[in-house]
Structure formats: structure tokens, C-alpha cells
Tab-separated table of N, CA and C in Angstrom:
chain	number	residue	atom	x	y	z
A	1	MET	N	-25.127	6.880	20.315
A	1	MET	CA	-25.517	8.235	19.944
A	1	MET	C	-26.963	8.444	20.381
A	2	ARG	N	-27.171	9.511	21.085
A	2	ARG	CA	-28.500	9.810	21.617
A	2	ARG	C	-29.490	10.153	20.522
A	3	ARG	N	-29.088	10.948	19.556
A	3	ARG	CA	-29.992	11.396	18.495
A	3	ARG	C	-29.820	10.520	17.254
A	4	HIS	N	-30.454	9.360	17.269
A	4	HIS	CA	-30.279	8.370	16.209
A	4	HIS	C	-30.699	8.886	14.834
A	5	GLU	N	-31.625	9.816	14.802
A	5	GLU	CA	-32.064	10.349	13.513
A	5	GLU	C	-30.992	11.177	12.821
A	6	LYS	N	-29.966	11.586	13.579
A	6	LYS	CA	-28.869	12.345	13.015
A	6	LYS	C	-27.668	11.493	12.615
A	7	ALA	N	-27.717	10.207	12.950
A	7	ALA	CA	-26.610	9.304	12.671
A	7	ALA	C	-26.431	9.059	11.184
A	8	ILE	N	-25.198	9.014	10.773
A	8	ILE	CA	-24.852	8.622	9.408
A	8	ILE	C	-24.454	7.131	9.495
A	9	GLN	N	-25.183	6.306	8.801
A	9	GLN	CA	-24.984	4.866	8.913
A	9	GLN	C	-23.920	4.322	7.962
A	10	GLU	N	-23.836	4.901	6.792
A	10	GLU	CA	-22.943	4.378	5.753
A	10	GLU	C	-21.521	4.912	5.906
A	11	ILE	N	-20.544	4.012	5.813
A	11	ILE	CA	-19.135	4.422	5.919
A	11	ILE	C	-18.795	5.399	4.795
A	12	SER	N	-19.420	5.297	3.633
A	12	SER	CA	-19.152	6.221	2.527
A	12	SER	C	-19.505	7.660	2.912
A	13	GLY	N	-20.600	7.847	3.650
A	13	GLY	CA	-20.990	9.169	4.118
A	13	GLY	C	-20.023	9.699	5.154
A	14	ILE	N	-19.564	8.845	6.029
A	14	ILE	CA	-18.580	9.210	7.046
A	14	ILE	C	-17.271	9.633	6.384
A	15	GLU	N	-16.832	8.838	5.406
A	15	GLU	CA	-15.563	9.132	4.733
A	15	GLU	C	-15.643	10.404	3.889
A	16	GLU	N	-16.827	10.737	3.385
A	16	GLU	CA	-16.987	11.985	2.637
A	16	GLU	C	-16.773	13.187	3.561
A	17	ILE	N	-17.254	13.121	4.767
A	17	ILE	CA	-17.025	14.205	5.737
A	17	ILE	C	-15.524	14.329	6.001
A	18	ILE	N	-14.859	13.213	6.216
A	18	ILE	CA	-13.421	13.243	6.476
A	18	ILE	C	-12.683	13.862	5.300
A	19	ARG	N	-13.024	13.492	4.070
A	19	ARG	CA	-12.367	14.073	2.893
A	19	ARG	C	-12.539	15.572	2.806
A	20	ARG	N	-13.669	16.100	3.287
A	20	ARG	CA	-13.958	17.532	3.197
A	20	ARG	C	-13.423	18.330	4.398
A	21	THR	N	-12.787	17.651	5.309
A	21	THR	CA	-12.314	18.296	6.539
A	21	THR	C	-10.871	18.758	6.389
A	22	SER	N	-10.557	19.915	6.961
A	22	SER	CA	-9.196	20.451	6.918
A	22	SER	C	-8.379	20.104	8.166
A	23	VAL	N	-9.058	19.971	9.284
A	23	VAL	CA	-8.347	19.745	10.560
A	23	VAL	C	-8.981	18.567	11.291
A	24	CYS	N	-8.141	17.717	11.824
A	24	CYS	CA	-8.596	16.638	12.693
A	24	CYS	C	-8.212	17.038	14.110
A	25	HIS	N	-9.145	16.950	15.042
A	25	HIS	CA	-8.829	17.194	16.437
A	25	HIS	C	-8.459	15.842	17.059
A	26	LEU	N	-7.267	15.765	17.580
A	26	LEU	CA	-6.757	14.544	18.194
A	26	LEU	C	-6.877	14.693	19.703
A	27	GLY	N	-7.665	13.805	20.302
A	27	GLY	CA	-7.875	13.843	21.750
A	27	GLY	C	-7.038	12.787	22.430
A	28	LEU	N	-6.284	13.208	23.418
A	28	LEU	CA	-5.404	12.332	24.190
A	28	LEU	C	-5.734	12.474	25.668
A	29	ALA	N	-5.227	11.555	26.484
A	29	ALA	CA	-5.443	11.653	27.935
A	29	ALA	C	-4.192	11.219	28.662
A	30	GLN	N	-3.777	12.032	29.610
A	30	GLN	CA	-2.615	11.738	30.449
A	30	GLN	C	-3.009	11.918	31.912
A	31	ASP	N	-2.934	10.830	32.627
A	31	ASP	CA	-3.260	10.859	34.058
A	31	ASP	C	-4.614	11.476	34.328
A	32	GLY	N	-5.602	11.137	33.502
A	32	GLY	CA	-6.958	11.654	33.675
A	32	GLY	C	-7.169	13.057	33.163
A	33	GLN	N	-6.141	13.682	32.613
A	33	GLN	CA	-6.231	15.046	32.098
A	33	GLN	C	-6.370	15.026	30.581
A	34	PRO	N	-7.457	15.561	30.003
A	34	PRO	CA	-7.596	15.572	28.551
A	34	PRO	C	-6.661	16.567	27.892
A	35	TYR	N	-6.271	16.260	26.672
A	35	TYR	CA	-5.428	17.143	25.866
A	35	TYR	C	-5.901	16.985	24.424
A	36	VAL	N	-6.323	18.062	23.782
A	36	VAL	CA	-6.804	18.018	22.423
A	36	VAL	C	-5.952	18.944	21.580
A	37	VAL	N	-5.523	18.452	20.422
A	37	VAL	CA	-4.665	19.245	19.558
A	37	VAL	C	-5.163	19.138	18.119
A	38	PRO	N	-5.259	20.288	17.418
A	38	PRO	CA	-5.639	20.232	16.003
A	38	PRO	C	-4.468	19.726	15.164
A	39	MET	N	-4.764	18.848	14.223
A	39	MET	CA	-3.700	18.219	13.423
A	39	MET	C	-4.090	18.193	11.951
A	40	SER	N	-3.058	18.303	11.098
A	40	SER	CA	-3.277	17.946	9.700
A	40	SER	C	-3.194	16.417	9.642
A	41	PHE	N	-3.785	15.829	8.603
A	41	PHE	CA	-3.924	14.382	8.593
A	41	PHE	C	-4.094	13.854	7.191
A	42	GLY	N	-3.988	12.565	7.065
A	42	GLY	CA	-4.356	11.830	5.870
A	42	GLY	C	-5.284	10.690	6.304
A	43	TYR	N	-6.041	10.155	5.371
A	43	TYR	CA	-6.987	9.112	5.745
A	43	TYR	C	-7.087	8.083	4.630
A	44	ARG	N	-7.156	6.809	5.021
A	44	ARG	CA	-7.455	5.736	4.099
A	44	ARG	C	-7.958	4.526	4.874
A	45	SER	N	-9.053	3.984	4.467
A	45	SER	CA	-9.565	2.712	4.960
A	45	SER	C	-9.589	2.625	6.491
A	46	ARG	N	-10.351	3.525	7.099
A	46	ARG	CA	-10.541	3.537	8.556
A	46	ARG	C	-9.246	3.749	9.344
A	47	THR	N	-8.236	4.346	8.689
A	47	THR	CA	-6.981	4.648	9.342
A	47	THR	C	-6.640	6.111	9.107
A	48	VAL	N	-6.303	6.824	10.175
A	48	VAL	CA	-5.917	8.244	10.096
A	48	VAL	C	-4.418	8.317	10.308
A	49	TYR	N	-3.759	9.097	9.458
A	49	TYR	CA	-2.298	9.247	9.503
A	49	TYR	C	-1.958	10.677	9.914
A	50	PHE	N	-0.952	10.796	10.777
A	50	PHE	CA	-0.530	12.100	11.285
A	50	PHE	C	0.992	12.221	11.170
A	51	HIS	N	1.463	13.458	11.136
A	51	HIS	CA	2.906	13.704	11.225
A	51	HIS	C	3.147	14.639	12.394
A	52	ALA	N	4.355	14.561	12.924
A	52	ALA	CA	4.710	15.388	14.086
A	52	ALA	C	6.226	15.519	14.167
A	53	ALA	N	6.648	16.440	15.026
A	53	ALA	CA	8.070	16.495	15.356
A	53	ALA	C	8.408	15.237	16.141
A	54	ARG	N	9.653	14.909	16.234
A	54	ARG	CA	10.072	13.669	16.891
A	54	ARG	C	10.011	13.742	18.418
A	55	GLU	N	9.723	14.915	18.958
A	55	GLU	CA	9.528	15.017	20.410
A	55	GLU	C	8.517	16.104	20.697
A	56	GLY	N	7.894	16.020	21.864
A	56	GLY	CA	6.911	17.016	22.251
A	56	GLY	C	5.833	16.397	23.132
A	57	LYS	N	4.946	17.251	23.594
A	57	LYS	CA	3.929	16.854	24.576
A	57	LYS	C	3.035	15.723	24.051
A	58	LYS	N	2.521	15.862	22.815
A	58	LYS	CA	1.605	14.829	22.342
A	58	LYS	C	2.287	13.466	22.241
A	59	LEU	N	3.559	13.459	21.874
A	59	LEU	CA	4.256	12.173	21.813
A	59	LEU	C	4.541	11.620	23.210
A	60	ASP	N	4.840	12.478	24.160
A	60	ASP	CA	5.011	12.028	25.535
A	60	ASP	C	3.727	11.347	26.019
A	61	ILE	N	2.570	11.963	25.712
A	61	ILE	CA	1.285	11.411	26.127
A	61	ILE	C	1.023	10.105	25.407
A	62	LEU	N	1.248	10.072	24.078
A	62	LEU	CA	0.980	8.862	23.306
A	62	LEU	C	1.811	7.674	23.791
A	63	ARG	N	3.018	7.955	24.206
A	63	ARG	CA	3.870	6.849	24.689
A	63	ARG	C	3.359	6.281	26.010
A	64	GLN	N	2.685	7.102	26.800
A	64	GLN	CA	2.089	6.627	28.055
A	64	GLN	C	0.727	5.997	27.840
A	65	ASN	N	-0.048	6.600	26.916
A	65	ASN	CA	-1.412	6.123	26.672
A	65	ASN	C	-1.735	6.291	25.186
A	66	PRO	N	-1.619	5.236	24.403
A	66	PRO	CA	-1.838	5.334	22.970
A	66	PRO	C	-3.318	5.378	22.542
A	67	ARG	N	-4.249	5.208	23.485
A	67	ARG	CA	-5.674	5.254	23.140
A	67	ARG	C	-6.066	6.722	22.879
A	68	VAL	N	-6.689	6.959	21.725
A	68	VAL	CA	-7.023	8.321	21.335
A	68	VAL	C	-8.450	8.409	20.792
A	69	CYS	N	-8.897	9.630	20.651
A	69	CYS	CA	-10.149	9.962	20.010
A	69	CYS	C	-9.826	10.964	18.905
A	70	VAL	N	-10.440	10.823	17.748
A	70	VAL	CA	-10.290	11.785	16.668
A	70	VAL	C	-11.654	12.381	16.343
A	71	GLU	N	-11.638	13.646	15.922
A	71	GLU	CA	-12.901	14.320	15.601
A	71	GLU	C	-12.681	15.165	14.344
A	72	PHE	N	-13.645	15.090	13.432
A	72	PHE	CA	-13.631	15.847	12.203
A	72	PHE	C	-14.962	16.584	12.084
A	73	GLU	N	-14.974	17.774	11.510
A	73	GLU	CA	-16.246	18.458	11.266
A	73	GLU	C	-16.158	19.256	9.976
A	74	SER	N	-17.299	19.420	9.344
A	74	SER	CA	-17.390	20.256	8.156
A	74	SER	C	-18.728	20.944	8.129
A	75	ASP	N	-18.825	21.948	7.270
A	75	ASP	CA	-20.083	22.680	7.036
A	75	ASP	C	-20.668	23.253	8.311
A	76	ILE	N	-19.850	23.882	9.110
A	76	ILE	CA	-20.271	24.466	10.374
A	76	ILE	C	-20.981	25.799	10.081
A	77	ALA	N	-22.174	25.962	10.644
A	77	ALA	CA	-22.924	27.208	10.475
A	77	ALA	C	-23.845	27.413	11.672
A	78	VAL	N	-23.883	28.633	12.160
A	78	VAL	CA	-24.817	28.977	13.219
A	78	VAL	C	-26.203	29.165	12.599
A	79	ALA	N	-27.188	28.547	13.220
A	79	ALA	CA	-28.568	28.673	12.750
A	79	ALA	C	-29.314	29.553	13.746
A	80	ARG	N	-29.493	30.818	13.368
A	80	ARG	CA	-30.172	31.767	14.246
A	80	ARG	C	-31.668	31.509	14.252
A	81	LYS	N	-32.267	31.695	15.406
A	81	LYS	CA	-33.710	31.544	15.547
A	81	LYS	C	-34.259	32.819	16.193
A	82	GLU	N	-35.548	32.872	16.353
A	82	GLU	CA	-36.175	34.067	16.914
A	82	GLU	C	-35.701	34.367	18.331
A	83	HIS	N	-35.512	33.320	19.118
A	83	HIS	CA	-35.077	33.478	20.494
A	83	HIS	C	-33.708	32.828	20.671
A	84	GLY	N	-32.895	33.439	21.499
A	84	GLY	CA	-31.519	32.976	21.679
A	84	GLY	C	-31.386	31.510	22.070
A	85	CYS	N	-32.225	31.036	22.967
A	85	CYS	CA	-32.108	29.642	23.425
A	85	CYS	C	-32.533	28.647	22.355
A	86	ALA	N	-33.124	29.134	21.262
A	86	ALA	CA	-33.524	28.231	20.175
A	86	ALA	C	-32.456	28.116	19.093
A	87	TRP	N	-31.402	28.952	19.186
A	87	TRP	CA	-30.328	28.864	18.215
A	87	TRP	C	-29.741	27.453	18.224
A	88	THR	N	-29.156	27.075	17.107
A	88	THR	CA	-28.511	25.768	17.023
A	88	THR	C	-27.340	25.848	16.060
A	89	MET	N	-26.700	24.722	15.850
A	89	MET	CA	-25.592	24.627	14.888
A	89	MET	C	-25.954	23.639	13.826
A	90	HIS	N	-25.567	23.960	12.610
A	90	HIS	CA	-25.632	22.991	11.516
A	90	HIS	C	-24.200	22.468	11.315
A	91	TYR	N	-24.070	21.196	11.074
A	91	TYR	CA	-22.733	20.611	10.928
A	91	TYR	C	-22.832	19.179	10.403
A	92	ARG	N	-21.701	18.703	9.976
A	92	ARG	CA	-21.478	17.288	9.710
A	92	ARG	C	-20.246	16.928	10.523
A	93	SER	N	-20.275	15.819	11.250
A	93	SER	CA	-19.125	15.488	12.100
A	93	SER	C	-18.895	13.972	12.154
A	94	VAL	N	-17.668	13.638	12.500
A	94	VAL	CA	-17.242	12.252	12.663
A	94	VAL	C	-16.418	12.155	13.925
A	95	ILE	N	-16.637	11.094	14.688
A	95	ILE	CA	-15.835	10.808	15.870
A	95	ILE	C	-15.365	9.367	15.748
A	96	GLY	N	-14.103	9.144	16.066
A	96	GLY	CA	-13.556	7.804	16.029
A	96	GLY	C	-12.624	7.557	17.207
A	97	PHE	N	-12.447	6.273	17.526
A	97	PHE	CA	-11.583	5.869	18.617
A	97	PHE	C	-10.623	4.800	18.122
A	98	GLY	N	-9.414	4.848	18.629
A	98	GLY	CA	-8.434	3.835	18.240
A	98	GLY	C	-7.163	3.972	19.044
A	99	LYS	N	-6.151	3.267	18.586
A	99	LYS	CA	-4.851	3.222	19.260
A	99	LYS	C	-3.799	3.786	18.298
A	100	ALA	N	-3.045	4.768	18.775
A	100	ALA	CA	-1.996	5.373	17.968
A	100	ALA	C	-0.771	4.471	17.952
A	101	VAL	N	-0.191	4.300	16.757
A	101	VAL	CA	1.005	3.477	16.574
A	101	VAL	C	2.010	4.289	15.753
A	102	ILE	N	3.218	4.407	16.236
A	102	ILE	CA	4.271	5.091	15.488
A	102	ILE	C	4.663	4.197	14.316
A	103	ILE	N	4.781	4.796	13.141
A	103	ILE	CA	5.116	4.057	11.923
A	103	ILE	C	6.644	4.023	11.785
A	104	GLU	N	7.187	2.833	11.769
A	104	GLU	CA	8.640	2.639	11.666
A	104	GLU	C	9.072	2.264	10.245
A	105	ASP	N	8.239	1.470	9.541
A	105	ASP	CA	8.594	0.988	8.220
A	105	ASP	C	8.746	2.144	7.247
A	106	GLU	N	9.869	2.222	6.541
A	106	GLU	CA	10.198	3.353	5.670
A	106	GLU	C	9.163	3.521	4.551
A	107	ARG	N	8.755	2.449	3.935
A	107	ARG	CA	7.765	2.528	2.848
A	107	ARG	C	6.425	3.030	3.368
A	108	GLU	N	5.997	2.513	4.496
A	108	GLU	CA	4.727	2.947	5.096
A	108	GLU	C	4.817	4.409	5.519
A	109	ARG	N	5.972	4.843	5.994
A	109	ARG	CA	6.159	6.241	6.364
A	109	ARG	C	5.984	7.162	5.149
A	110	PHE	N	6.614	6.751	4.037
A	110	PHE	CA	6.509	7.513	2.804
A	110	PHE	C	5.065	7.595	2.328
A	111	GLU	N	4.375	6.452	2.331
A	111	GLU	CA	2.970	6.416	1.908
A	111	GLU	C	2.072	7.257	2.834
A	112	ALA	N	2.370	7.231	4.126
A	112	ALA	CA	1.598	8.037	5.078
A	112	ALA	C	1.740	9.514	4.778
A	113	LEU	N	2.972	9.949	4.542
A	113	LEU	CA	3.206	11.366	4.244
A	113	LEU	C	2.519	11.743	2.920
A	114	GLN	N	2.538	10.845	1.948
A	114	GLN	CA	1.832	11.131	0.689
A	114	GLN	C	0.320	11.266	0.926
A	115	LEU	N	-0.256	10.413	1.763
A	115	LEU	CA	-1.684	10.509	2.073
A	115	LEU	C	-2.015	11.833	2.754
A	116	ILE	N	-1.154	12.256	3.658
A	116	ILE	CA	-1.379	13.550	4.330
A	116	ILE	C	-1.360	14.670	3.306
A	117	MET	N	-0.366	14.667	2.412
A	117	MET	CA	-0.284	15.713	1.410
A	117	MET	C	-1.473	15.671	0.463
A	118	ARG	N	-1.933	14.472	0.109
A	118	ARG	CA	-3.072	14.335	-0.800
A	118	ARG	C	-4.343	14.893	-0.196
A	119	GLN	N	-4.474	14.844	1.142
A	119	GLN	CA	-5.663	15.392	1.810
A	119	GLN	C	-5.821	16.880	1.482
A	120	TYR	N	-4.690	17.570	1.316
A	120	TYR	CA	-4.725	19.030	1.128
A	120	TYR	C	-4.451	19.452	-0.300
A	121	ALA	N	-3.689	18.658	-1.053
A	121	ALA	CA	-3.306	19.070	-2.389
A	121	ALA	C	-3.998	18.277	-3.480
A	122	GLY	N	-4.810	17.302	-3.100
A	122	GLY	CA	-5.466	16.476	-4.109
A	122	GLY	C	-4.428	15.696	-4.908
A	123	ASP	N	-4.556	15.740	-6.216
A	123	ASP	CA	-3.653	14.976	-7.079
A	123	ASP	C	-2.454	15.789	-7.566
A	124	ASP	N	-2.199	16.944	-6.953
A	124	ASP	CA	-1.057	17.770	-7.325
A	124	ASP	C	0.227	16.993	-7.004
A	125	ALA	N	0.878	16.466	-8.033
A	125	ALA	CA	2.052	15.610	-7.848
A	125	ALA	C	3.202	16.339	-7.139
A	126	SER	N	3.339	17.624	-7.348
A	126	SER	CA	4.436	18.366	-6.727
A	126	SER	C	4.317	18.378	-5.203
A	127	ALA	N	3.096	18.222	-4.681
A	127	ALA	CA	2.907	18.228	-3.236
A	127	ALA	C	3.483	16.985	-2.582
A	128	SER	N	3.662	15.917	-3.340
A	128	SER	CA	4.195	14.677	-2.801
A	128	SER	C	5.695	14.556	-3.051
A	129	ASP	N	6.285	15.649	-3.463
A	129	ASP	CA	7.718	15.665	-3.755
A	129	ASP	C	8.449	16.226	-2.544
A	130	PHE	N	8.812	15.338	-1.614
A	130	PHE	CA	9.528	15.779	-0.437
A	130	PHE	C	10.844	15.028	-0.353
A	131	SER	N	11.809	15.656	0.273
A	131	SER	CA	13.159	15.098	0.300
A	131	SER	C	13.272	13.967	1.327
A	132	PRO	N	14.253	13.095	1.132
A	132	PRO	CA	14.506	12.078	2.135
A	132	PRO	C	14.815	12.689	3.507
A	133	ALA	N	15.461	13.869	3.515
A	133	ALA	CA	15.795	14.528	4.785
A	133	ALA	C	14.511	14.966	5.517
A	134	ALA	N	13.515	15.452	4.756
A	134	ALA	CA	12.248	15.856	5.363
A	134	ALA	C	11.541	14.640	5.955
A	135	LEU	N	11.569	13.539	5.244
A	135	LEU	CA	10.947	12.324	5.737
A	135	LEU	C	11.668	11.822	6.988
A	136	GLU	N	12.977	11.926	7.018
A	136	GLU	CA	13.779	11.443	8.139
A	136	GLU	C	13.495	12.233	9.424
A	137	ARG	N	13.302	13.529	9.309
A	137	ARG	CA	13.095	14.345	10.517
A	137	ARG	C	11.645	14.358	10.999
A	138	THR	N	10.764	13.684	10.257
A	138	THR	CA	9.330	13.694	10.576
A	138	THR	C	8.928	12.369	11.211
A	139	LEU	N	8.247	12.465	12.342
A	139	LEU	CA	7.656	11.273	12.953
A	139	LEU	C	6.260	11.116	12.365
A	140	LEU	N	5.928	9.904	12.000
A	140	LEU	CA	4.600	9.610	11.461
A	140	LEU	C	3.952	8.552	12.333
A	141	PHE	N	2.658	8.758	12.589
A	141	PHE	CA	1.928	7.751	13.339
A	141	PHE	C	0.540	7.599	12.758
A	142	LYS	N	-0.097	6.489	13.073
A	142	LYS	CA	-1.411	6.198	12.536
A	142	LYS	C	-2.340	5.762	13.656
A	143	VAL	N	-3.617	5.931	13.389
A	143	VAL	CA	-4.677	5.463	14.315
A	143	VAL	C	-5.635	4.647	13.482
A	144	GLU	N	-5.635	3.337	13.725
A	144	GLU	CA	-6.613	2.469	13.100
A	144	GLU	C	-7.876	2.568	13.955
A	145	LEU	N	-8.974	2.964	13.329
A	145	LEU	CA	-10.184	3.282	14.073
A	145	LEU	C	-10.989	2.002	14.389
A	146	ASP	N	-11.114	1.729	15.695
A	146	ASP	CA	-11.925	0.592	16.161
A	146	ASP	C	-13.396	0.913	16.061
A	147	ASP	N	-13.716	2.170	16.276
A	147	ASP	CA	-15.099	2.635	16.329
A	147	ASP	C	-15.148	3.969	15.613
A	148	ILE	N	-16.129	4.146	14.744
A	148	ILE	CA	-16.263	5.404	14.024
A	148	ILE	C	-17.737	5.683	13.793
A	149	THR	N	-18.164	6.906	14.098
A	149	THR	CA	-19.565	7.287	13.905
A	149	THR	C	-19.626	8.646	13.238
A	150	GLY	N	-20.710	8.888	12.514
A	150	GLY	CA	-20.924	10.164	11.862
A	150	GLY	C	-22.274	10.731	12.252
A	151	LYS	N	-22.369	12.047	12.176
A	151	LYS	CA	-23.592	12.726	12.581
A	151	LYS	C	-23.780	13.938	11.694
A	152	VAL	N	-25.026	14.224	11.366
A	152	VAL	CA	-25.359	15.407	10.576
A	152	VAL	C	-26.508	16.154	11.247
A	153	SER	N	-26.411	17.469	11.267
A	153	SER	CA	-27.463	18.290	11.866
A	153	SER	C	-27.712	19.506	10.978
A	154	GLY	N	-28.960	19.686	10.563
A	154	GLY	CA	-29.322	20.849	9.786
A	154	GLY	C	-29.127	20.705	8.293
A	155	TYR	N	-28.628	19.583	7.857
A	155	TYR	CA	-28.420	19.306	6.423
A	155	TYR	C	-29.073	17.973	6.107
A	156	PRO	N	-29.393	17.758	4.842
A	156	PRO	CA	-29.923	16.432	4.487
A	156	PRO	C	-28.800	15.401	4.550
A	157	LYS	N	-29.158	14.192	4.903
A	157	LYS	CA	-28.165	13.116	4.866
A	157	LYS	C	-27.870	12.800	3.410
A	158	GLU	N	-26.620	12.570	3.118
A	158	GLU	CA	-26.226	12.294	1.699
A	158	GLU	C	-26.207	10.841	1.431
């Protein structure tokens, strides 16, 4: 990271940004062509969980190249200045890299879907009440993060 003064060093600070994020941007690459897709997600212990349909472009790409990048951001605000070129952005962000793996184990699939629902519903138990048919038609995959960094701009580090 070029701007070391903006780096978040503690994993707890990085994970707090992830908890406050609504969308994870999943970056993929196919034959040198980037592809980024916004995804809902769950997170636990340096692992990001995703759900998807059982077929589609992102899965075609993942099967060819499972190496991915994930990006999270929160607290986005434009910081206006007197002159246009001095404007900046305030934000908190996280970037991570890892390898996507399709989850086959039924228990892990169920837990992954619960983590995804918990990201959005908190402890609302009804949100984790999904049918076996819904679980069956859903593909779940995870990305264990090999590298993860956080950055803050315009806010105090927590």
C-alpha cells in the first residue's frame, strides 16, 4: 500500500469494515479480461462466503481461474474542497485475495447460507429459516483470504 498512514493494521478493524458493508465486489479474470460483480456475502475468520445460481458467467470464469479479489467499502462520502482538483473521497475499505472453492459438504453449505443471511439480518432467526429445496438449488462457494488489507481515508482509525 502506497499510503501507509491510511493502512488499518489490526484484523479487528478490517473485520469491522466488512461487518458494516452491504455489498462485496468480487473480481475475477478470464483470459486477461477483468470481470467484477457485486455480491451479497457472509464472512467469518478470513473467509468470505457467497451464493449463486448453479450456472452462469461468474461460475464459468471461476472454473477456469479460481483466483479472485474481493473488495468491501463503507462510509463513502465526497469531500468537497474550494477547488475541484482538491476534492477527495472519505471511505473505509478492505481488499483481499484468495482462491474460490465450491462448497460441496451439506453441513458447510447450510452454515455458509446462514452466515450470508446473518450479514444482513443479524440475529433474526427467521432469516435463517430456508427450505431444503432452496439450499439444494443454490450453489455456495467460499474464498479463504490469503492476503487482506484495510484502508481508511478522511476518518479516524478505530
